[in-house]
Amino acid sequence: MRGLLVASRLAALATVSTAVMVSGCWGRGLPPIDPEPGSGSGGIVGTGGASNPGTGGTVTMGPPTPSGKLDVLFMVDNSASMAPLQTKMAAQLSTFMNGLKNATTGTLPDLHVAVVSSSFGAGEWGNVNQCYAGSHPGDDQGKFQQGPGGAGSGSCAMLHTGEKFLKTRDDAGTNAPNFEGDLVTAFQCMALIGDNGCGFESQFESIFFALHKGSLPLGSGVDEDPDNGGFLRADAQLAVVMLTNEDDCSVASNSLLLDPSINSVNDPSGLGALHSYRCNEFGHLCNGAPPPHGGPTALPAEGVTLTNCVSAEELGKTDLGVTNPTDGTADATMGHLFPTVGQLTGFLRTLKANPSDIFVAAIAGPTVDANGASLYKVVPVANPAANGELDPMVAHSCTQATSGGYSEYADPAVRIKQWVDNFGPNGVFYPICADSFQGTMGGIAAAMRGQLGF
């Protein structure tokens, strides 16, 4: 993987003009593995699955190759409303850790554990509310979080100075951890990152960049990374766990999709209201068509239920009518989300020689009920910022009453569920609406231990 990325970086350095380098991923200090400006393809190097390059594809799942080492990345949604759900997860991290222990010896694997947020800015726009470019908590750029406060400034004092993620053993293989006190307590502190982040969640992009950065050595050189470096070990198995109550809305750093100046379904650009539904409209296909736009063709008052919804994977609606106010150019990404389900799936598979050494899990909004009926419903909601016009919005696919008198909720996680399903038996999905995450966290750990064979 590293060779492919280095090669792509060198190629990009030779071909990308200075004008391009001042914006997009270059301007934000990220590696140049976003879609190439002007390509409209959303493609990245080395992302195909074994049988279907470029889409994630299916692979033959053989036996795992356990080494006693496990690298675990937790992607924790830090948008508004997530603090109670983070607390609910943190309360069961002891259940999770106990579930990882070997049933015979009672010992944990040699662990690396990291946390990344869902905030990755808003593409080309640096002024979207709560998603301000290059600043915490709206644009964490895939950097590991050490509790509230932002990358490198987290408030978890249990971590030794300069450490960015948890290690249960030092790099020499001794039993000396890089934190003080109890593992679960340190993990809980790291995972409670707050809910002031970007409302356009970039779960996929955060995972993608976090693990790319984590595949590099620790340091500050050209091929090193000071934020996440040293996390991924060549001889360790890999697990990714996601906690979120909305679907993925990742966009490339040169995307114009989240233009904050447009907030109406009647705008000729076709972007619609500045709301998460914009991500559904451009990121999903339901029965082969994008979700309804609303506007002159109003939704019925009771809404509509959409069926057979999948990730658009660059085949859905485009935003070619949107232009950059700086130079008048069209959106080079055409409004496609990045990375696609297939791209993220394929990228993860490049990180391990044996695909059976990768495990993914998501705690998110269900897409269907217990009988397989769709929970994806679009309803009209008044938009006070556009003179009360009725705009489409996705109804919550689950809610959970709490003792505090409010409701936790989640929206159908179409792209996330599809991503989990790509990993077959090495992927599990749990609804986020639950009284407790005890069964959820225990179930994830048990499945992880069983499928990875440690």
Short mmCIF file of C-alpha atoms in Angstrom, two decimals:
data_model
loop_
_atom_site.label_atom_id
_atom_site.label_comp_id
_atom_site.label_asym_id
_atom_site.label_seq_id
_atom_site.Cartn_x
_atom_site.Cartn_y
_atom_site.Cartn_z
CA MET A 1 0.00 0.00 0.00
CA ARG A 2 2.74 2.45 0.94
CA GLY A 3 4.47 2.00 -2.41
CA LEU A 4 1.26 2.73 -4.27
CA LEU A 5 0.61 5.85 -2.25
CA VAL A 6 4.17 7.11 -2.61
CA ALA A 7 3.99 6.52 -6.36
CA SER A 8 0.71 8.41 -6.58
CA ARG A 9 2.19 11.29 -4.58
CA LEU A 10 5.18 11.56 -6.90
CA ALA A 11 2.93 11.46 -9.96
CA ALA A 12 0.71 14.15 -8.49
CA LEU A 13 3.70 16.34 -7.69
CA ALA A 14 4.77 16.15 -11.32
CA THR A 15 1.40 16.94 -12.84
CA VAL A 16 -0.63 19.13 -10.48
CA SER A 17 -0.33 22.82 -11.20
CA THR A 18 0.47 25.47 -8.62
CA ALA A 19 -3.05 26.85 -8.98
CA VAL A 20 -4.54 23.55 -7.91
CA MET A 21 -2.07 23.02 -5.09
CA VAL A 22 -3.24 26.06 -3.15
CA SER A 23 -6.70 24.53 -2.64
CA GLY A 24 -8.16 21.12 -2.04
CA CYS A 25 -6.11 18.49 -0.22
CA TRP A 26 -2.82 20.27 -0.86
CA GLY A 27 -3.95 23.48 0.78
CA ARG A 28 -5.09 21.52 3.83
CA GLY A 29 -1.88 19.55 4.29
CA LEU A 30 -3.41 16.22 3.25
CA PRO A 31 -1.85 13.60 0.99
CA PRO A 32 -2.91 14.00 -2.69
CA ILE A 33 -5.19 10.99 -2.89
CA ASP A 34 -8.45 12.83 -3.43
CA PRO A 35 -10.02 12.60 -6.90
CA GLU A 36 -7.83 14.40 -9.42
CA PRO A 37 -9.18 17.91 -10.17
CA GLY A 38 -11.15 17.91 -13.39
CA SER A 39 -11.45 14.14 -13.61
CA GLY A 40 -14.94 13.86 -12.17
CA SER A 41 -14.14 10.24 -11.47
CA GLY A 42 -13.66 10.21 -7.73
CA GLY A 43 -11.12 7.44 -8.30
CA ILE A 44 -8.08 6.75 -6.16
CA VAL A 45 -5.07 4.51 -6.57
CA GLY A 46 -5.25 0.92 -5.43
CA THR A 47 -8.84 0.76 -4.25
CA GLY A 48 -10.31 -2.15 -6.15
CA GLY A 49 -11.38 -5.45 -4.70
CA ALA A 50 -9.88 -8.69 -5.91
CA SER A 51 -12.70 -9.56 -8.26
CA ASN A 52 -14.07 -6.16 -9.20
CA PRO A 53 -11.37 -3.44 -9.25
CA GLY A 54 -12.62 0.04 -8.44
CA THR A 55 -15.80 -1.08 -6.68
CA GLY A 56 -14.58 -2.96 -3.64
CA GLY A 57 -15.74 -6.25 -5.14
CA THR A 58 -15.98 -9.59 -3.40
CA VAL A 59 -12.99 -11.58 -2.27
CA THR A 60 -12.44 -15.17 -1.23
CA MET A 61 -12.45 -15.31 2.56
CA GLY A 62 -9.99 -17.88 3.82
CA PRO A 63 -8.86 -18.49 7.39
CA PRO A 64 -7.44 -15.51 9.32
CA THR A 65 -3.76 -15.25 10.23
CA PRO A 66 -3.81 -14.20 13.90
CA SER A 67 -0.54 -12.90 15.30
CA GLY A 68 -1.71 -11.89 18.75
CA LYS A 69 -1.70 -8.26 17.61
CA LEU A 70 -4.78 -6.17 16.85
CA ASP A 71 -5.06 -2.54 15.67
CA VAL A 72 -8.54 -1.11 16.45
CA LEU A 73 -9.79 2.21 15.06
CA PHE A 74 -12.96 3.71 16.54
CA MET A 75 -14.70 6.30 14.34
CA VAL A 76 -16.86 8.33 16.73
CA ASP A 77 -19.42 10.76 15.33
CA ASN A 78 -18.90 14.16 17.01
CA SER A 79 -21.83 16.04 15.46
CA ALA A 80 -24.69 17.55 17.48
CA SER A 81 -26.80 15.06 19.49
CA MET A 82 -24.01 12.48 19.75
CA ALA A 83 -22.75 13.15 23.30
CA PRO A 84 -25.35 10.86 25.01
CA LEU A 85 -24.61 8.10 22.51
CA GLN A 86 -20.87 8.46 23.08
CA THR A 87 -21.54 8.13 26.81
CA LYS A 88 -23.64 5.03 26.24
CA MET A 89 -20.82 3.46 24.21
CA ALA A 90 -18.15 4.47 26.73
CA ALA A 91 -20.15 2.79 29.51
CA GLN A 92 -19.70 -0.54 27.71
CA LEU A 93 -16.05 -0.31 26.70
CA SER A 94 -15.24 -2.69 29.56
CA THR A 95 -17.71 -5.15 28.01
CA PHE A 96 -15.94 -4.70 24.68
CA MET A 97 -12.48 -5.26 26.15
CA ASN A 98 -13.59 -8.29 28.15
CA GLY A 99 -15.09 -9.70 24.97
CA LEU A 100 -11.73 -9.46 23.21
CA LYS A 101 -9.99 -11.65 25.79
CA ASN A 102 -8.93 -15.13 24.81
CA ALA A 103 -11.47 -17.57 26.24
CA THR A 104 -8.72 -19.96 27.42
CA THR A 105 -6.01 -17.63 28.70
CA GLY A 106 -8.12 -14.61 29.64
CA THR A 107 -5.58 -12.30 28.02
CA LEU A 108 -6.08 -9.46 25.58
CA PRO A 109 -4.30 -9.22 22.24
CA ASP A 110 -1.38 -6.81 21.90
CA LEU A 111 -3.52 -3.75 21.16
CA HIS A 112 -3.22 -0.44 19.37
CA VAL A 113 -6.44 1.56 19.92
CA ALA A 114 -7.18 4.91 18.28
CA VAL A 115 -10.13 7.30 17.99
CA VAL A 116 -11.01 9.50 15.02
CA SER A 117 -13.95 11.90 14.68
CA SER A 118 -16.46 12.22 11.85
CA SER A 119 -15.50 15.87 11.15
CA PHE A 120 -13.60 16.54 7.93
CA GLY A 121 -14.74 20.00 6.90
CA ALA A 122 -17.05 20.72 3.97
CA GLY A 123 -15.00 20.20 0.83
CA GLU A 124 -13.88 23.39 -0.93
CA TRP A 125 -15.97 25.56 1.41
CA GLY A 126 -14.15 26.74 4.53
CA ASN A 127 -17.07 28.73 5.96
CA VAL A 128 -19.81 26.15 6.51
CA ASN A 129 -21.15 26.54 10.04
CA GLN A 130 -19.51 24.06 12.48
CA CYS A 131 -17.35 22.71 9.62
CA TYR A 132 -14.72 25.46 9.41
CA ALA A 133 -11.72 24.33 7.39
CA GLY A 134 -8.55 23.36 9.20
CA SER A 135 -9.89 23.88 12.70
CA HIS A 136 -11.17 21.65 15.48
CA PRO A 137 -13.88 20.50 16.03
CA GLY A 138 -15.23 20.91 12.48
CA ASP A 139 -12.27 19.65 10.44
CA ASP A 140 -10.10 17.10 12.23
CA GLN A 141 -8.68 15.76 8.91
CA GLY A 142 -8.50 12.16 10.06
CA LYS A 143 -6.10 12.93 12.90
CA PHE A 144 -6.37 10.75 16.00
CA GLN A 145 -8.21 12.31 18.92
CA GLN A 146 -7.07 12.05 22.53
CA GLY A 147 -10.38 13.01 24.10
CA PRO A 148 -12.00 16.46 23.87
CA GLY A 149 -9.80 19.32 22.74
CA GLY A 150 -8.61 18.26 19.31
CA ALA A 151 -5.73 16.23 17.91
CA GLY A 152 -2.57 16.62 19.96
CA SER A 153 -4.44 18.73 22.51
CA GLY A 154 -6.85 16.22 23.99
CA SER A 155 -7.55 16.37 27.69
CA CYS A 156 -6.77 12.73 28.49
CA ALA A 157 -3.75 13.04 30.74
CA MET A 158 -3.51 9.26 31.17
CA LEU A 159 -1.69 9.04 27.83
CA HIS A 160 2.04 9.57 28.09
CA THR A 161 3.33 12.84 26.67
CA GLY A 162 3.32 12.90 22.87
CA GLU A 163 1.34 9.66 22.47
CA LYS A 164 -1.58 9.76 20.03
CA PHE A 165 -3.19 6.34 20.56
CA LEU A 166 -3.24 3.57 23.15
CA LYS A 167 -0.64 0.81 23.17
CA THR A 168 -0.93 -2.05 25.63
CA ARG A 169 2.72 -2.92 24.97
CA ASP A 170 5.61 -0.76 23.92
CA ASP A 171 7.24 -1.05 20.51
CA ALA A 172 9.89 -3.37 21.93
CA GLY A 173 7.16 -5.89 22.76
CA THR A 174 7.36 -5.59 26.54
CA ASN A 175 4.30 -5.27 28.73
CA ALA A 176 4.85 -1.54 29.31
CA PRO A 177 1.80 0.44 28.07
CA ASN A 178 1.99 4.04 26.91
CA PHE A 179 -0.62 5.24 29.41
CA GLU A 180 -1.09 5.35 33.15
CA GLY A 181 -3.81 3.49 34.99
CA ASP A 182 -6.53 1.25 33.61
CA LEU A 183 -6.93 0.55 29.87
CA VAL A 184 -10.72 0.88 29.87
CA THR A 185 -10.63 4.20 31.74
CA ALA A 186 -8.06 5.59 29.31
CA PHE A 187 -10.13 4.37 26.37
CA GLN A 188 -13.29 5.95 27.78
CA CYS A 189 -11.53 9.28 28.16
CA MET A 190 -10.33 9.16 24.55
CA ALA A 191 -13.73 8.17 23.12
CA LEU A 192 -15.76 10.99 24.74
CA ILE A 193 -14.84 13.64 22.18
CA GLY A 194 -17.99 15.79 22.41
CA ASP A 195 -20.64 16.77 19.88
CA ASN A 196 -19.64 20.18 18.51
CA GLY A 197 -18.29 18.89 15.21
CA CYS A 198 -19.38 19.15 11.60
CA GLY A 199 -23.02 18.28 10.86
CA PHE A 200 -22.07 16.90 7.45
CA GLU A 201 -20.46 13.75 8.81
CA SER A 202 -17.48 12.35 6.91
CA GLN A 203 -17.21 8.92 8.47
CA PHE A 204 -15.69 7.28 5.37
CA GLU A 205 -13.19 10.03 4.63
CA SER A 206 -12.08 10.18 8.26
CA ILE A 207 -11.43 6.43 8.31
CA PHE A 208 -9.69 6.57 4.94
CA PHE A 209 -7.26 9.32 5.88
CA ALA A 210 -6.80 8.14 9.47
CA LEU A 211 -5.60 4.73 8.27
CA HIS A 212 -3.56 6.16 5.40
CA LYS A 213 -1.76 8.38 7.89
CA GLY A 214 -1.56 5.48 10.34
CA SER A 215 0.16 3.32 7.73
CA LEU A 216 3.10 5.73 7.66
CA PRO A 217 5.92 5.83 10.22
CA LEU A 218 5.85 8.22 13.15
CA GLY A 219 7.69 11.47 12.48
CA SER A 220 7.57 14.59 10.36
CA GLY A 221 9.42 13.65 7.16
CA VAL A 222 8.00 13.34 3.64
CA ASP A 223 6.87 9.76 4.12
CA GLU A 224 6.11 9.99 7.83
CA ASP A 225 3.14 11.23 9.79
CA PRO A 226 3.29 13.10 13.12
CA ASP A 227 -0.41 12.60 13.94
CA ASN A 228 -1.18 8.91 13.36
CA GLY A 229 2.17 7.45 12.34
CA GLY A 230 3.05 3.98 13.60
CA PHE A 231 -0.54 2.91 14.30
CA LEU A 232 -0.83 0.19 11.66
CA ARG A 233 1.51 -2.74 12.15
CA ALA A 234 2.29 -5.04 9.25
CA ASP A 235 1.85 -8.16 11.38
CA ALA A 236 -1.33 -7.04 13.20
CA GLN A 237 -4.94 -7.67 12.31
CA LEU A 238 -7.18 -4.63 11.75
CA ALA A 239 -10.63 -3.74 13.09
CA VAL A 240 -12.70 -0.60 12.45
CA VAL A 241 -15.71 0.23 14.65
CA MET A 242 -18.08 3.09 13.77
CA LEU A 243 -20.56 4.90 16.04
CA THR A 244 -22.86 7.35 14.24
CA ASN A 245 -26.51 8.34 13.92
CA GLU A 246 -26.43 9.59 10.30
CA ASP A 247 -25.24 8.20 6.99
CA ASP A 248 -21.88 9.08 5.50
CA CYS A 249 -21.57 12.43 3.67
CA SER A 250 -17.87 12.42 2.80
CA VAL A 251 -16.84 14.77 -0.01
CA ALA A 252 -13.47 15.38 -1.65
CA SER A 253 -11.61 18.47 -0.49
CA ASN A 254 -12.28 20.19 -3.85
CA SER A 255 -16.02 19.39 -3.80
CA LEU A 256 -18.54 22.23 -4.20
CA LEU A 257 -21.52 20.12 -3.08
CA LEU A 258 -21.92 21.75 0.34
CA ASP A 259 -22.15 25.33 -0.97
CA PRO A 260 -23.43 27.28 2.07
CA SER A 261 -24.90 30.11 -0.02
CA ILE A 262 -27.69 27.86 -1.34
CA ASN A 263 -30.57 26.91 0.96
CA SER A 264 -33.67 26.29 -1.15
CA VAL A 265 -35.06 23.49 -3.30
CA ASN A 266 -36.09 26.17 -5.79
CA ASP A 267 -32.53 27.33 -6.42
CA PRO A 268 -31.61 26.59 -10.07
CA SER A 269 -28.43 24.82 -8.97
CA GLY A 270 -30.48 21.86 -7.82
CA LEU A 271 -28.56 21.56 -4.54
CA GLY A 272 -31.58 22.11 -2.32
CA ALA A 273 -31.60 23.15 1.32
CA LEU A 274 -28.35 23.25 3.29
CA HIS A 275 -29.19 20.13 5.26
CA SER A 276 -28.05 16.54 5.52
CA TYR A 277 -30.69 15.57 2.96
CA ARG A 278 -28.40 17.03 0.30
CA CYS A 279 -26.06 14.12 1.04
CA ASN A 280 -28.89 11.62 0.55
CA GLU A 281 -29.97 13.19 -2.71
CA PHE A 282 -26.49 13.09 -4.20
CA GLY A 283 -25.23 9.99 -2.40
CA HIS A 284 -28.07 7.47 -2.76
CA LEU A 285 -30.08 5.74 -5.48
CA CYS A 286 -33.47 4.23 -4.63
CA ASN A 287 -34.92 1.93 -7.28
CA GLY A 288 -32.26 3.38 -9.57
CA ALA A 289 -33.18 7.04 -9.05
CA PRO A 290 -31.99 9.77 -6.65
CA PRO A 291 -34.27 10.57 -3.68
CA PRO A 292 -36.91 13.21 -4.53
CA HIS A 293 -35.81 16.83 -4.72
CA GLY A 294 -39.10 18.43 -3.74
CA GLY A 295 -39.66 21.99 -4.92
CA PRO A 296 -42.44 22.53 -7.48
CA THR A 297 -43.26 18.81 -7.35
CA ALA A 298 -44.09 18.75 -3.66
CA LEU A 299 -44.01 15.65 -1.53
CA PRO A 300 -47.33 14.41 -0.14
CA ALA A 301 -47.92 15.52 3.44
CA GLU A 302 -47.49 11.98 4.71
CA GLY A 303 -44.18 11.59 2.87
CA VAL A 304 -42.98 8.71 0.72
CA THR A 305 -41.13 5.52 1.61
CA LEU A 306 -38.18 4.76 -0.63
CA THR A 307 -37.10 1.19 -1.35
CA ASN A 308 -34.08 -0.63 -2.73
CA CYS A 309 -31.79 2.22 -1.67
CA VAL A 310 -28.04 1.87 -2.24
CA SER A 311 -24.98 4.08 -2.41
CA ALA A 312 -24.91 6.03 -5.70
CA GLU A 313 -21.24 5.09 -6.25
CA GLU A 314 -20.75 7.99 -8.73
CA LEU A 315 -23.80 6.96 -10.78
CA GLY A 316 -26.35 9.28 -9.20
CA LYS A 317 -27.27 12.94 -9.37
CA THR A 318 -24.62 15.50 -10.37
CA ASP A 319 -24.16 19.19 -9.54
CA LEU A 320 -22.63 20.45 -12.78
CA GLY A 321 -24.65 23.67 -12.48
CA VAL A 322 -22.65 24.68 -9.40
CA THR A 323 -19.61 26.89 -9.97
CA ASN A 324 -16.71 28.06 -7.85
CA PRO A 325 -17.19 31.79 -7.08
CA THR A 326 -13.43 32.31 -7.16
CA ASP A 327 -12.78 31.24 -10.75
CA GLY A 328 -16.16 30.24 -12.19
CA THR A 329 -15.17 26.60 -12.73
CA ALA A 330 -17.62 23.74 -12.35
CA ASP A 331 -17.43 21.21 -9.56
CA ALA A 332 -14.69 18.81 -10.62
CA THR A 333 -16.25 16.06 -8.48
CA MET A 334 -19.72 16.53 -10.07
CA GLY A 335 -21.23 16.31 -6.58
CA HIS A 336 -20.23 12.69 -6.06
CA LEU A 337 -19.38 11.63 -2.53
CA PHE A 338 -15.81 10.53 -1.82
CA PRO A 339 -14.78 7.90 -1.02
CA THR A 340 -17.45 5.61 -2.39
CA VAL A 341 -18.39 2.43 -0.56
CA GLY A 342 -16.30 0.48 -3.03
CA GLN A 343 -13.32 2.77 -2.71
CA LEU A 344 -13.23 2.56 1.09
CA THR A 345 -13.75 -1.20 0.99
CA GLY A 346 -10.96 -1.67 -1.53
CA PHE A 347 -8.62 0.68 0.34
CA LEU A 348 -8.99 -1.30 3.54
CA ARG A 349 -8.24 -4.50 1.67
CA THR A 350 -4.96 -3.10 0.43
CA LEU A 351 -3.80 -2.73 4.03
CA LYS A 352 -3.65 -6.48 4.69
CA ALA A 353 -2.39 -9.31 2.51
CA ASN A 354 -5.14 -11.55 3.88
CA PRO A 355 -8.64 -9.97 3.63
CA SER A 356 -9.79 -12.21 6.46
CA ASP A 357 -7.57 -10.18 8.82
CA ILE A 358 -9.89 -7.15 8.50
CA PHE A 359 -13.07 -6.74 10.56
CA VAL A 360 -15.55 -3.85 10.48
CA ALA A 361 -18.54 -2.97 12.63
CA ALA A 362 -21.07 -0.15 12.70
CA ILE A 363 -23.54 1.05 15.31
CA ALA A 364 -25.82 3.23 13.21
CA GLY A 365 -29.32 3.87 11.92
CA PRO A 366 -31.11 0.77 10.56
CA THR A 367 -32.24 0.77 6.93
CA VAL A 368 -34.97 -1.90 7.24
CA ASP A 369 -37.16 -3.24 10.04
CA ALA A 370 -37.17 -6.76 11.47
CA ASN A 371 -39.31 -7.94 8.55
CA GLY A 372 -37.06 -6.41 5.90
CA ALA A 373 -39.38 -3.47 5.13
CA SER A 374 -37.71 -0.19 4.26
CA LEU A 375 -37.31 2.41 7.01
CA TYR A 376 -36.22 5.08 4.51
CA LYS A 377 -39.00 7.67 4.51
CA VAL A 378 -38.80 11.20 3.07
CA VAL A 379 -41.17 13.80 4.51
CA PRO A 380 -41.77 17.52 3.78
CA VAL A 381 -40.52 19.91 6.46
CA ALA A 382 -40.83 23.70 6.55
CA ASN A 383 -37.57 25.57 5.99
CA PRO A 384 -37.71 28.84 7.96
CA ALA A 385 -34.58 30.11 6.20
CA ALA A 386 -36.42 29.94 2.85
CA ASN A 387 -39.73 31.62 3.72
CA GLY A 388 -41.16 28.41 5.10
CA GLU A 389 -40.96 26.42 1.86
CA LEU A 390 -41.45 22.68 2.27
CA ASP A 391 -38.19 20.83 1.78
CA PRO A 392 -37.61 17.08 1.80
CA MET A 393 -36.02 15.52 4.85
CA VAL A 394 -35.33 11.93 5.85
CA ALA A 395 -37.41 10.74 8.79
CA HIS A 396 -35.53 9.01 11.58
CA SER A 397 -35.36 5.27 11.05
CA CYS A 398 -35.26 4.66 14.80
CA THR A 399 -35.76 6.55 18.04
CA GLN A 400 -35.02 5.69 21.65
CA ALA A 401 -36.65 7.36 24.64
CA THR A 402 -34.31 8.14 27.52
CA SER A 403 -34.78 8.61 31.24
CA GLY A 404 -33.97 12.28 30.76
CA GLY A 405 -37.18 12.83 28.79
CA TYR A 406 -35.64 13.28 25.34
CA SER A 407 -35.22 10.92 22.42
CA GLU A 408 -32.07 9.60 20.81
CA TYR A 409 -32.47 9.01 17.09
CA ALA A 410 -30.79 7.91 13.90
CA ASP A 411 -31.35 8.14 10.15
CA PRO A 412 -31.02 5.21 7.71
CA ALA A 413 -27.32 4.51 7.15
CA VAL A 414 -27.53 3.26 3.57
CA ARG A 415 -23.87 3.70 2.59
CA ILE A 416 -22.58 2.51 5.96
CA LYS A 417 -24.70 -0.66 5.95
CA GLN A 418 -23.55 -1.43 2.39
CA TRP A 419 -19.92 -0.97 3.45
CA VAL A 420 -20.33 -3.37 6.38
CA ASP A 421 -22.05 -5.91 4.14
CA ASN A 422 -19.08 -5.83 1.76
CA PHE A 423 -17.05 -7.66 4.41
CA GLY A 424 -19.46 -10.59 4.69
CA PRO A 425 -18.99 -12.51 7.96
CA ASN A 426 -16.22 -10.06 8.92
CA GLY A 427 -18.72 -7.20 9.18
CA VAL A 428 -21.50 -6.63 11.74
CA PHE A 429 -24.14 -3.91 11.95
CA TYR A 430 -26.09 -2.97 15.09
CA PRO A 431 -28.93 -0.40 15.37
CA ILE A 432 -27.88 2.57 17.46
CA CYS A 433 -31.30 2.96 19.12
CA ALA A 434 -31.12 0.74 22.21
CA ASP A 435 -31.56 0.96 25.98
CA SER A 436 -27.97 -0.09 26.44
CA PHE A 437 -24.99 -0.95 24.26
CA GLN A 438 -24.02 -3.88 26.47
CA GLY A 439 -25.23 -6.50 23.98
CA THR A 440 -23.97 -4.40 21.07
CA MET A 441 -20.42 -3.94 22.34
CA GLY A 442 -20.22 -7.50 23.60
CA GLY A 443 -21.55 -8.81 20.30
CA ILE A 444 -19.04 -6.80 18.27
CA ALA A 445 -16.15 -8.05 20.39
CA ALA A 446 -17.31 -11.66 20.22
CA ALA A 447 -17.74 -11.52 16.45
CA MET A 448 -14.38 -9.81 16.07
CA ARG A 449 -12.62 -12.41 18.20
CA GLY A 450 -14.38 -15.27 16.41
CA GLN A 451 -13.77 -14.07 12.86
CA LEU A 452 -10.19 -12.94 13.41
CA GLY A 453 -9.39 -16.10 15.37
CA PHE A 454 -7.49 -14.67 18.31
#
